[in-house]
Short mmCIF file of N, CA and C in Angstrom, two decimals:
data_model
loop_
_atom_site.label_atom_id
_atom_site.label_comp_id
_atom_site.label_asym_id
_atom_site.label_seq_id
_atom_site.Cartn_x
_atom_site.Cartn_y
_atom_site.Cartn_z
N MET J 655 9.21 16.02 5.00
CA MET J 655 8.39 15.55 6.26
C MET J 655 8.95 14.06 6.51
N PRO J 656 9.44 13.84 7.70
CA PRO J 656 10.01 12.76 8.14
C PRO J 656 8.74 11.81 8.33
N VAL J 657 9.20 10.27 8.42
CA VAL J 657 8.45 9.14 8.99
C VAL J 657 8.56 9.33 10.41
N VAL J 658 7.42 9.41 11.09
CA VAL J 658 7.30 9.51 12.47
C VAL J 658 6.72 8.49 13.08
N LYS J 659 7.21 7.92 14.08
CA LYS J 659 6.21 6.76 14.87
C LYS J 659 5.71 7.83 16.50
N VAL J 660 4.73 7.57 16.53
CA VAL J 660 4.10 8.22 17.57
C VAL J 660 3.32 7.23 18.55
N THR J 661 3.18 7.31 19.88
CA THR J 661 2.62 6.58 20.58
C THR J 661 1.79 7.39 21.64
N PRO J 662 0.45 7.65 21.11
CA PRO J 662 -0.40 8.42 22.08
C PRO J 662 -0.71 8.28 23.41
N LYS J 663 -0.63 8.98 24.48
CA LYS J 663 -0.92 8.76 25.65
C LYS J 663 -2.27 8.09 25.93
N ARG J 664 -2.44 7.31 27.02
CA ARG J 664 -3.40 6.62 27.10
C ARG J 664 -3.77 6.95 28.82
N HIS J 665 -4.88 7.36 28.89
CA HIS J 665 -5.58 7.65 30.16
C HIS J 665 -6.33 6.48 30.77
N GLY J 666 -6.05 5.75 31.81
CA GLY J 666 -6.72 4.83 32.31
C GLY J 666 -7.55 5.01 33.69
N ASP J 667 -8.37 4.24 33.79
CA ASP J 667 -9.21 3.93 34.95
C ASP J 667 -9.60 2.29 35.11
N ALA J 668 -10.61 2.24 36.00
CA ALA J 668 -11.14 1.13 36.23
C ALA J 668 -12.09 0.64 35.08
N ARG J 669 -12.46 1.47 34.40
CA ARG J 669 -13.31 1.61 32.99
C ARG J 669 -12.60 1.04 31.73
N GLY J 670 -11.23 1.26 31.78
CA GLY J 670 -10.55 0.75 30.48
C GLY J 670 -9.77 2.23 30.45
N TRP J 671 -9.49 2.77 29.15
CA TRP J 671 -8.76 3.71 28.97
C TRP J 671 -9.40 4.65 27.65
N PHE J 672 -8.54 5.86 27.69
CA PHE J 672 -8.88 6.57 26.54
C PHE J 672 -7.78 7.42 26.01
N ALA J 673 -7.82 7.67 24.83
CA ALA J 673 -6.61 8.13 24.24
C ALA J 673 -6.83 9.04 23.10
N GLU J 674 -6.38 10.33 22.93
CA GLU J 674 -6.33 11.22 21.62
C GLU J 674 -5.64 10.45 20.48
N THR J 675 -6.03 9.94 19.56
CA THR J 675 -5.33 9.11 18.45
C THR J 675 -4.81 10.31 17.34
N TYR J 676 -5.63 11.52 17.31
CA TYR J 676 -5.18 12.36 16.36
C TYR J 676 -5.40 13.54 16.89
N GLN J 677 -4.51 14.55 17.18
CA GLN J 677 -4.93 16.07 17.32
C GLN J 677 -3.85 16.84 16.40
N ARG J 678 -4.56 17.65 15.64
CA ARG J 678 -3.94 18.35 14.44
C ARG J 678 -2.67 19.19 15.10
N GLU J 679 -2.70 19.85 15.95
CA GLU J 679 -1.88 20.92 16.40
C GLU J 679 -0.57 19.97 17.20
N ARG J 680 -1.11 18.95 17.99
CA ARG J 680 0.02 18.20 18.61
C ARG J 680 0.91 17.54 17.21
N PHE J 681 0.14 16.83 16.05
CA PHE J 681 0.88 16.38 14.99
C PHE J 681 1.65 17.58 14.45
N ARG J 682 1.22 18.59 14.22
CA ARG J 682 2.20 19.84 13.54
C ARG J 682 3.23 19.92 14.22
N GLY J 683 3.20 20.11 15.60
CA GLY J 683 4.42 19.88 16.38
C GLY J 683 5.34 18.89 16.11
N LEU J 684 4.88 17.87 15.48
CA LEU J 684 5.97 16.77 15.42
C LEU J 684 6.28 16.80 13.71
N GLY J 685 5.99 17.87 13.23
CA GLY J 685 6.36 18.11 11.67
C GLY J 685 5.33 17.30 11.00
N VAL J 686 3.92 16.99 11.35
CA VAL J 686 3.09 16.38 10.33
C VAL J 686 2.09 17.32 10.32
N ASP J 687 2.17 18.14 8.93
CA ASP J 687 1.14 18.85 8.47
C ASP J 687 0.34 18.52 7.40
N ALA J 688 0.23 17.23 7.41
CA ALA J 688 -0.89 16.78 6.52
C ALA J 688 -2.44 16.88 6.60
N GLU J 689 -3.38 17.07 5.62
CA GLU J 689 -4.83 17.37 6.32
C GLU J 689 -5.31 16.03 5.76
N PHE J 690 -6.04 15.11 6.61
CA PHE J 690 -6.50 13.93 6.37
C PHE J 690 -7.91 14.00 5.97
N VAL J 691 -8.29 13.36 4.76
CA VAL J 691 -9.51 13.33 4.06
C VAL J 691 -10.30 12.28 3.99
N GLN J 692 -9.69 11.00 4.49
CA GLN J 692 -10.37 9.81 4.17
C GLN J 692 -9.71 8.72 5.28
N ASP J 693 -10.58 8.09 5.77
CA ASP J 693 -10.18 6.97 6.79
C ASP J 693 -10.53 5.40 6.35
N ASN J 694 -9.38 4.71 6.45
CA ASN J 694 -9.63 3.25 5.83
C ASN J 694 -9.54 2.29 7.02
N HIS J 695 -10.10 1.03 6.99
CA HIS J 695 -10.05 0.12 7.81
C HIS J 695 -9.96 -1.41 6.90
N SER J 696 -9.00 -1.94 7.57
CA SER J 696 -8.68 -3.34 6.95
C SER J 696 -8.65 -4.26 7.94
N MET J 697 -9.06 -5.58 7.67
CA MET J 697 -8.91 -6.91 8.40
C MET J 697 -8.50 -7.90 7.72
N SER J 698 -7.17 -8.61 8.43
CA SER J 698 -6.91 -9.62 7.87
C SER J 698 -6.78 -10.86 8.78
N ALA J 699 -7.24 -12.00 8.01
CA ALA J 699 -7.99 -13.12 8.95
C ALA J 699 -6.54 -13.81 9.24
N ALA J 700 -5.54 -14.05 8.25
CA ALA J 700 -4.56 -14.87 8.74
C ALA J 700 -3.23 -14.06 8.95
N ALA J 701 -2.59 -14.58 10.11
CA ALA J 701 -1.47 -14.11 10.11
C ALA J 701 -0.53 -14.55 9.31
N GLY J 702 0.47 -13.41 8.77
CA GLY J 702 1.20 -13.62 7.69
C GLY J 702 0.68 -12.88 6.30
N THR J 703 -0.51 -12.00 6.40
CA THR J 703 -0.98 -11.57 5.61
C THR J 703 -0.12 -10.28 5.13
N LEU J 704 0.37 -10.20 4.05
CA LEU J 704 1.12 -8.88 3.66
C LEU J 704 0.36 -8.05 2.61
N ARG J 705 0.24 -6.95 3.10
CA ARG J 705 -0.40 -5.62 2.00
C ARG J 705 0.59 -4.71 1.65
N GLY J 706 0.80 -4.66 0.45
CA GLY J 706 2.13 -3.49 0.03
C GLY J 706 2.88 -4.15 -1.08
N ILE J 707 3.74 -3.48 -1.11
CA ILE J 707 4.22 -1.99 -0.94
C ILE J 707 3.36 -1.12 -1.85
N HIS J 708 2.62 -0.23 -1.15
CA HIS J 708 1.66 0.59 -1.76
C HIS J 708 2.03 2.08 -1.62
N PHE J 709 1.12 3.08 -2.63
CA PHE J 709 1.63 4.31 -2.85
C PHE J 709 0.38 4.91 -3.71
N GLN J 710 0.34 6.14 -3.80
CA GLN J 710 -0.73 6.83 -4.75
C GLN J 710 0.18 7.92 -5.48
N ALA J 711 0.18 8.07 -6.79
CA ALA J 711 1.20 8.96 -7.63
C ALA J 711 0.54 10.19 -7.47
N PRO J 712 1.28 11.35 -7.78
CA PRO J 712 0.76 12.70 -7.93
C PRO J 712 -0.06 12.77 -9.04
N PRO J 713 -1.12 13.53 -9.21
CA PRO J 713 -1.44 14.47 -8.22
C PRO J 713 -2.42 13.87 -7.20
N HIS J 714 -2.78 12.64 -6.82
CA HIS J 714 -3.36 11.93 -5.71
C HIS J 714 -2.35 11.38 -4.72
N ALA J 715 -1.43 11.57 -4.68
CA ALA J 715 -0.33 11.17 -3.62
C ALA J 715 -0.82 11.27 -1.98
N GLN J 716 -0.60 10.42 -1.17
CA GLN J 716 -1.12 10.26 -0.30
C GLN J 716 -0.04 10.13 1.13
N ALA J 717 -0.38 10.96 1.99
CA ALA J 717 0.49 10.65 3.41
C ALA J 717 -0.61 9.82 4.37
N LYS J 718 0.03 9.02 5.18
CA LYS J 718 -1.06 8.33 5.56
C LYS J 718 -0.57 8.14 7.28
N LEU J 719 -1.53 7.90 8.25
CA LEU J 719 -0.99 7.82 9.49
C LEU J 719 -1.64 6.51 9.93
N VAL J 720 -1.01 5.43 10.35
CA VAL J 720 -1.46 4.08 10.38
C VAL J 720 -1.49 3.81 11.91
N ARG J 721 -2.53 3.15 12.16
CA ARG J 721 -2.33 2.21 13.60
C ARG J 721 -2.97 0.76 13.40
N CYS J 722 -2.51 -0.16 14.29
CA CYS J 722 -3.22 -1.30 14.49
C CYS J 722 -4.39 -1.16 15.53
N LEU J 723 -5.52 -1.72 15.22
CA LEU J 723 -6.76 -1.63 15.88
C LEU J 723 -6.90 -2.87 16.82
N LYS J 724 -6.33 -4.03 16.04
CA LYS J 724 -6.68 -5.27 16.81
C LYS J 724 -5.42 -6.21 16.34
N GLY J 725 -4.91 -6.74 17.34
CA GLY J 725 -3.67 -7.70 16.90
C GLY J 725 -2.32 -6.80 16.69
N ARG J 726 -1.32 -7.23 15.76
CA ARG J 726 0.10 -6.71 15.92
C ARG J 726 0.09 -6.81 14.52
N ILE J 727 1.11 -5.68 13.93
CA ILE J 727 1.84 -5.81 12.37
C ILE J 727 3.15 -5.21 12.34
N TRP J 728 3.87 -5.63 11.36
CA TRP J 728 5.12 -5.18 11.26
C TRP J 728 4.95 -4.00 10.01
N ASP J 729 4.99 -2.83 10.25
CA ASP J 729 4.73 -1.83 9.28
C ASP J 729 6.08 -1.15 8.74
N VAL J 730 6.21 -0.81 7.59
CA VAL J 730 7.25 -0.58 6.43
C VAL J 730 7.21 0.56 5.95
N ALA J 731 7.84 1.70 5.85
CA ALA J 731 7.91 2.75 5.13
C ALA J 731 9.12 2.73 4.01
N VAL J 732 9.14 2.70 2.74
CA VAL J 732 10.10 2.82 1.99
C VAL J 732 10.28 4.30 1.20
N ASP J 733 11.43 4.69 1.00
CA ASP J 733 11.62 6.01 0.62
C ASP J 733 11.62 5.78 -0.83
N LEU J 734 10.74 6.52 -1.58
CA LEU J 734 10.59 6.41 -3.08
C LEU J 734 10.79 7.85 -3.90
N ARG J 735 11.38 8.61 -3.26
CA ARG J 735 11.65 10.05 -3.69
C ARG J 735 13.02 9.96 -4.53
N ARG J 736 12.73 10.51 -5.94
CA ARG J 736 14.03 10.19 -6.70
C ARG J 736 14.84 11.44 -6.09
N GLY J 737 16.08 11.23 -6.24
CA GLY J 737 17.04 12.02 -5.85
C GLY J 737 17.55 12.26 -4.36
N SER J 738 16.68 11.53 -3.57
CA SER J 738 17.08 11.20 -2.22
C SER J 738 18.00 10.37 -1.80
N PRO J 739 19.01 10.92 -0.95
CA PRO J 739 20.01 9.94 -0.71
C PRO J 739 19.73 8.54 0.11
N THR J 740 18.33 8.73 0.55
CA THR J 740 17.88 7.36 1.21
C THR J 740 17.03 6.53 0.30
N TYR J 741 16.96 6.85 -1.10
CA TYR J 741 15.85 6.23 -2.15
C TYR J 741 16.06 4.62 -1.98
N GLY J 742 15.22 4.14 -1.64
CA GLY J 742 15.28 2.54 -1.63
C GLY J 742 15.50 2.17 -0.26
N LYS J 743 15.54 2.89 0.64
CA LYS J 743 16.02 2.41 2.04
C LYS J 743 14.51 2.54 2.75
N TRP J 744 14.44 1.60 3.70
CA TRP J 744 13.29 1.57 4.37
C TRP J 744 13.62 1.60 5.99
N VAL J 745 12.31 1.85 6.54
CA VAL J 745 12.24 1.97 8.14
C VAL J 745 11.20 1.03 8.44
N GLY J 746 10.91 0.09 9.82
CA GLY J 746 9.98 -0.53 10.14
C GLY J 746 9.60 -0.25 11.49
N ALA J 747 8.55 -0.67 11.93
CA ALA J 747 7.93 -0.53 13.40
C ALA J 747 6.77 -1.66 13.62
N GLU J 748 6.89 -2.38 14.79
CA GLU J 748 5.76 -3.06 15.06
C GLU J 748 4.84 -2.27 15.68
N LEU J 749 3.46 -2.20 15.29
CA LEU J 749 2.62 -1.57 15.88
C LEU J 749 1.34 -2.50 16.41
N THR J 750 1.22 -2.10 17.56
CA THR J 750 0.00 -2.99 18.43
C THR J 750 -0.98 -2.28 18.75
N ALA J 751 -2.29 -2.97 18.75
CA ALA J 751 -3.40 -2.60 19.45
C ALA J 751 -3.33 -2.32 20.82
N GLU J 752 -2.34 -3.22 21.65
CA GLU J 752 -2.23 -3.14 23.14
C GLU J 752 -1.63 -1.93 23.36
N ARG J 753 -0.50 -1.52 22.80
CA ARG J 753 0.41 -0.15 22.84
C ARG J 753 -0.22 0.98 22.21
N GLY J 754 -0.67 0.78 21.19
CA GLY J 754 -1.41 1.83 20.29
C GLY J 754 -0.29 2.91 19.52
N GLU J 755 0.52 2.35 19.22
CA GLU J 755 1.68 3.10 18.22
C GLU J 755 1.20 3.43 17.15
N GLN J 756 1.55 4.41 16.42
CA GLN J 756 1.12 4.86 15.26
C GLN J 756 2.33 5.19 14.08
N LEU J 757 2.10 4.69 12.71
CA LEU J 757 3.17 5.48 12.04
C LEU J 757 2.96 6.52 10.94
N TYR J 758 3.39 7.55 11.02
CA TYR J 758 2.96 8.74 9.90
C TYR J 758 3.99 8.39 8.62
N ILE J 759 3.46 8.05 7.68
CA ILE J 759 4.11 7.91 6.38
C ILE J 759 3.71 9.06 5.33
N PRO J 760 4.83 9.94 5.00
CA PRO J 760 4.64 11.24 4.18
C PRO J 760 4.37 10.75 2.72
N VAL J 761 3.97 11.63 1.73
CA VAL J 761 4.01 11.53 0.52
C VAL J 761 5.17 11.30 0.17
N GLY J 762 5.44 10.39 -0.90
CA GLY J 762 6.70 10.00 -1.47
C GLY J 762 7.45 8.63 -0.94
N PHE J 763 6.65 8.17 0.07
CA PHE J 763 7.02 6.89 0.71
C PHE J 763 5.85 5.81 0.20
N GLY J 764 6.54 4.48 0.04
CA GLY J 764 5.79 3.26 -0.04
C GLY J 764 5.47 2.77 1.29
N HIS J 765 4.36 2.18 1.29
CA HIS J 765 3.65 1.77 2.81
C HIS J 765 3.13 0.01 2.35
N GLY J 766 3.75 -0.74 3.36
CA GLY J 766 3.14 -2.13 3.48
C GLY J 766 3.36 -2.55 4.84
N PHE J 767 2.47 -3.59 4.93
CA PHE J 767 2.69 -3.98 6.53
C PHE J 767 2.31 -5.81 6.38
N VAL J 768 2.73 -6.46 7.28
CA VAL J 768 2.54 -7.83 7.49
C VAL J 768 1.74 -7.94 8.96
N THR J 769 0.69 -8.71 8.82
CA THR J 769 0.15 -9.20 10.07
C THR J 769 0.76 -10.11 10.79
N LEU J 770 0.97 -9.99 12.14
CA LEU J 770 1.59 -10.88 12.96
C LEU J 770 0.88 -11.84 13.78
N GLU J 771 -0.39 -11.73 13.82
CA GLU J 771 -1.38 -12.56 14.70
C GLU J 771 -2.78 -12.43 13.72
N PRO J 772 -3.37 -13.46 13.93
CA PRO J 772 -4.65 -13.86 13.12
C PRO J 772 -5.69 -12.52 13.44
N ASP J 773 -6.58 -12.44 12.65
CA ASP J 773 -7.87 -11.48 12.90
C ASP J 773 -7.34 -10.26 13.21
N THR J 774 -6.24 -9.59 12.42
CA THR J 774 -5.68 -8.04 12.91
C THR J 774 -6.32 -7.28 12.12
N GLU J 775 -6.66 -6.06 12.52
CA GLU J 775 -7.41 -4.97 12.00
C GLU J 775 -6.19 -3.86 12.01
N VAL J 776 -6.47 -3.14 10.96
CA VAL J 776 -5.36 -1.74 10.62
C VAL J 776 -6.23 -0.69 10.09
N GLY J 777 -6.21 0.42 10.88
CA GLY J 777 -6.72 1.78 10.47
C GLY J 777 -5.85 2.82 9.80
N TYR J 778 -6.19 3.38 9.13
CA TYR J 778 -5.21 4.45 8.65
C TYR J 778 -6.11 5.81 7.88
N LYS J 779 -5.47 6.84 8.54
CA LYS J 779 -5.71 8.22 7.58
C LYS J 779 -5.19 8.31 6.41
N ALA J 780 -5.80 8.94 5.53
CA ALA J 780 -4.98 9.22 4.09
C ALA J 780 -5.49 10.78 3.79
N SER J 781 -4.27 11.39 3.39
CA SER J 781 -4.19 12.88 2.87
C SER J 781 -5.01 13.16 1.56
N ASP J 782 -5.43 12.24 0.89
CA ASP J 782 -6.12 12.14 -0.31
C ASP J 782 -7.10 11.05 -0.75
N PHE J 783 -8.17 11.43 -1.38
CA PHE J 783 -8.95 10.31 -1.61
C PHE J 783 -8.45 8.97 -2.40
N TYR J 784 -8.95 8.05 -2.23
CA TYR J 784 -8.54 7.00 -3.08
C TYR J 784 -8.94 7.25 -4.80
N ALA J 785 -7.85 7.03 -5.73
CA ALA J 785 -7.99 7.40 -7.03
C ALA J 785 -7.41 6.02 -7.81
N PRO J 786 -7.96 5.11 -8.41
CA PRO J 786 -7.65 4.09 -8.83
C PRO J 786 -6.44 4.45 -9.97
N GLN J 787 -6.62 5.43 -10.86
CA GLN J 787 -5.65 5.74 -11.67
C GLN J 787 -4.52 6.04 -11.18
N ALA J 788 -4.12 6.60 -9.86
CA ALA J 788 -3.05 6.75 -9.39
C ALA J 788 -2.42 5.82 -8.43
N ASP J 789 -2.95 4.45 -8.34
CA ASP J 789 -2.57 3.41 -7.51
C ASP J 789 -1.23 2.84 -8.15
N GLY J 790 -0.41 2.56 -7.20
CA GLY J 790 0.93 2.16 -7.48
C GLY J 790 1.60 1.12 -6.67
N GLY J 791 2.53 0.64 -6.78
CA GLY J 791 3.23 -0.19 -5.70
C GLY J 791 4.45 -0.59 -6.51
N ILE J 792 5.51 -1.39 -5.30
CA ILE J 792 6.72 -1.97 -5.34
C ILE J 792 6.43 -3.44 -5.19
N ILE J 793 6.88 -4.47 -5.78
CA ILE J 793 6.97 -5.97 -5.04
C ILE J 793 7.52 -6.07 -3.71
N TRP J 794 6.77 -6.66 -2.78
CA TRP J 794 7.04 -6.86 -1.56
C TRP J 794 8.30 -7.35 -1.18
N ASN J 795 9.06 -8.47 -2.19
CA ASN J 795 10.33 -9.15 -2.08
C ASN J 795 11.42 -8.54 -2.71
N ASP J 796 11.27 -7.25 -3.41
CA ASP J 796 12.32 -6.83 -4.21
C ASP J 796 13.79 -6.91 -3.58
N PRO J 797 14.63 -7.59 -4.05
CA PRO J 797 15.88 -7.83 -3.45
C PRO J 797 16.76 -6.73 -3.41
N ASP J 798 16.50 -5.69 -4.16
CA ASP J 798 17.24 -4.34 -3.84
C ASP J 798 16.69 -3.59 -2.67
N LEU J 799 15.37 -3.76 -2.09
CA LEU J 799 15.04 -3.45 -1.04
C LEU J 799 15.61 -4.10 0.22
N ALA J 800 15.48 -5.25 0.01
CA ALA J 800 15.82 -6.36 1.09
C ALA J 800 15.20 -6.13 2.60
N ILE J 801 14.00 -6.01 2.44
CA ILE J 801 13.14 -5.74 3.53
C ILE J 801 13.04 -7.05 4.27
N ASP J 802 13.29 -6.73 5.65
CA ASP J 802 13.05 -7.80 6.72
C ASP J 802 11.48 -7.73 7.20
N TRP J 803 10.80 -8.49 6.52
CA TRP J 803 9.40 -8.38 6.89
C TRP J 803 8.92 -9.20 8.37
N ARG J 804 9.93 -9.71 8.78
CA ARG J 804 9.66 -10.49 10.12
C ARG J 804 8.38 -11.50 9.91
N LEU J 805 8.22 -11.95 8.91
CA LEU J 805 7.13 -13.11 8.54
C LEU J 805 6.98 -13.97 9.81
N PRO J 806 5.77 -14.23 10.01
CA PRO J 806 5.73 -15.25 11.24
C PRO J 806 5.66 -16.78 10.36
N GLY J 807 5.74 -17.08 9.31
CA GLY J 807 5.92 -18.41 8.21
C GLY J 807 7.05 -17.91 7.34
N ASP J 808 6.84 -18.90 6.42
CA ASP J 808 7.91 -18.77 5.18
C ASP J 808 7.67 -18.04 4.32
N THR J 809 6.16 -18.10 3.80
CA THR J 809 5.63 -17.36 2.78
C THR J 809 4.38 -16.35 3.21
N PRO J 810 4.22 -14.90 2.74
CA PRO J 810 3.12 -14.40 3.12
C PRO J 810 1.89 -14.77 2.19
N LEU J 811 0.55 -14.40 2.84
CA LEU J 811 -0.45 -14.23 1.96
C LEU J 811 -0.72 -13.02 1.22
N LEU J 812 -0.78 -12.90 -0.19
CA LEU J 812 -0.68 -11.94 -0.83
C LEU J 812 -1.97 -11.71 -1.74
N SER J 813 -2.35 -10.55 -1.96
CA SER J 813 -3.33 -10.35 -3.30
C SER J 813 -2.88 -10.74 -4.49
N ASP J 814 -3.33 -10.97 -5.50
CA ASP J 814 -3.11 -11.26 -6.78
C ASP J 814 -2.23 -9.74 -7.20
N LYS J 815 -2.96 -8.77 -6.99
CA LYS J 815 -2.22 -7.65 -7.58
C LYS J 815 -0.82 -7.35 -6.85
N ASP J 816 -0.73 -7.68 -5.67
CA ASP J 816 0.56 -7.41 -4.69
C ASP J 816 1.51 -8.58 -5.39
N MET J 817 1.03 -9.60 -5.97
CA MET J 817 2.16 -10.45 -6.10
C MET J 817 2.77 -10.22 -7.75
N THR J 818 2.16 -9.15 -8.29
CA THR J 818 2.60 -8.66 -9.79
C THR J 818 3.45 -7.33 -10.13
N LEU J 819 3.49 -6.78 -8.73
CA LEU J 819 4.18 -5.33 -8.78
C LEU J 819 5.38 -5.44 -9.29
N PRO J 820 5.91 -4.43 -10.01
CA PRO J 820 7.33 -4.23 -10.55
C PRO J 820 8.36 -4.06 -9.30
N THR J 821 9.58 -4.13 -9.55
CA THR J 821 10.56 -4.26 -8.57
C THR J 821 11.05 -2.77 -8.75
N LEU J 822 11.77 -2.07 -7.72
CA LEU J 822 11.92 -0.47 -7.64
C LEU J 822 13.00 -0.31 -8.99
N ALA J 823 13.84 -1.12 -9.56
CA ALA J 823 14.45 -0.97 -10.68
C ALA J 823 13.49 -0.84 -11.97
N GLN J 824 12.47 -1.51 -12.09
CA GLN J 824 11.56 -1.66 -13.13
C GLN J 824 10.48 -0.32 -13.23
N TRP J 825 10.74 0.63 -12.10
CA TRP J 825 9.48 1.42 -11.93
C TRP J 825 10.34 3.00 -12.03
N GLU J 826 9.53 4.13 -12.43
CA GLU J 826 10.44 5.27 -12.59
C GLU J 826 9.29 6.14 -11.64
N SER J 827 10.11 6.71 -10.58
CA SER J 827 9.08 7.52 -9.55
C SER J 827 8.88 8.61 -9.77
N PRO J 828 7.55 9.06 -9.50
CA PRO J 828 7.05 10.45 -9.79
C PRO J 828 6.99 11.46 -8.54
N PHE J 829 7.94 10.81 -7.53
CA PHE J 829 7.98 11.57 -6.28
C PHE J 829 9.36 12.50 -6.05
N ASP J 830 9.26 13.71 -5.67
CA ASP J 830 10.48 14.35 -5.75
C ASP J 830 11.18 14.63 -4.41
N PHE J 831 12.37 14.62 -4.10
CA PHE J 831 13.15 14.75 -2.91
C PHE J 831 12.86 16.04 -2.27
N ASP J 832 12.31 16.17 -0.97
CA ASP J 832 12.25 17.46 -0.25
C ASP J 832 13.16 18.20 0.50
N GLY J 833 14.29 17.30 0.41
CA GLY J 833 15.45 17.93 1.07
C GLY J 833 15.79 17.12 2.38
N ARG J 834 14.93 16.33 2.87
CA ARG J 834 14.70 15.60 4.24
C ARG J 834 15.21 14.02 4.10
N PRO J 835 16.25 13.72 4.02
CA PRO J 835 16.32 12.06 4.09
C PRO J 835 15.77 11.41 4.98
N LEU J 836 15.63 10.30 4.87
CA LEU J 836 14.90 9.30 5.74
C LEU J 836 15.78 9.11 6.94
N GLN J 837 15.12 9.05 8.05
CA GLN J 837 16.06 8.89 9.37
C GLN J 837 15.63 7.68 10.08
N PRO J 838 16.30 7.23 11.01
CA PRO J 838 15.50 5.91 11.79
C PRO J 838 14.66 6.46 12.57
N LEU J 839 13.50 5.43 12.80
CA LEU J 839 12.67 5.89 13.77
C LEU J 839 13.09 5.79 15.33
N GLU J 840 12.58 6.80 16.01
CA GLU J 840 12.74 6.71 17.36
C GLU J 840 11.42 6.08 18.18
N ASP J 841 11.68 5.77 19.38
CA ASP J 841 10.78 4.99 20.03
C ASP J 841 10.11 5.94 21.03
#
C-alpha cells in the first residue's frame, strides 16, 4: 500500500463549501483498502509543536488518514518495513485547513508532523484502536533519517515521550515489506 496524498474536491457557493473527506470506494480506487475504526483529533497551541515519529506495532498496527482541520502542518511518513529498499526513507507534505489535503499513511510507516501555525488542529482516521502496549516510535531528529522538518523555529516543542524515543539503528522493526517501495508523493 503506498503513501498517498489526496485533495478532496470542494464544492463552494455563497454559503461556503462542502467536501467528501472520505468515501470508501473512491479511496479503494486509489489503492487505500484500510477499514478505519477510530478518529483522533489533536490541538497544538504553539507553532513548532512536533508530534512523532509514531506507530503501533502488530497485531495492532495502524494505517492513518491525516488532515489538518485548522492551520498548517508539515506531515511526514517514514518507511519502517524491514527488507524494503526504501527502509528509513521518508516523504513529506504540507497539509492545510485552507486547501484540505490529506495524507494516507499505511501500516509499516512511522508518522509525525510539526505545526507551522499556532492553534493548529489535526484529525486522523486509524485502522485499529489505540493499544498502549503496541505504541512505539523513532526519535524525530535521527541523523540516519535526516528529515527536513521545516521547523518554524530552531527547536520544536516535544512531549517527554518524544524526546526519549530510540533511533532507527536502536530499534528492530516488526513490519514486513509488502513488495511496494516508498514512492515520491504526487501533488
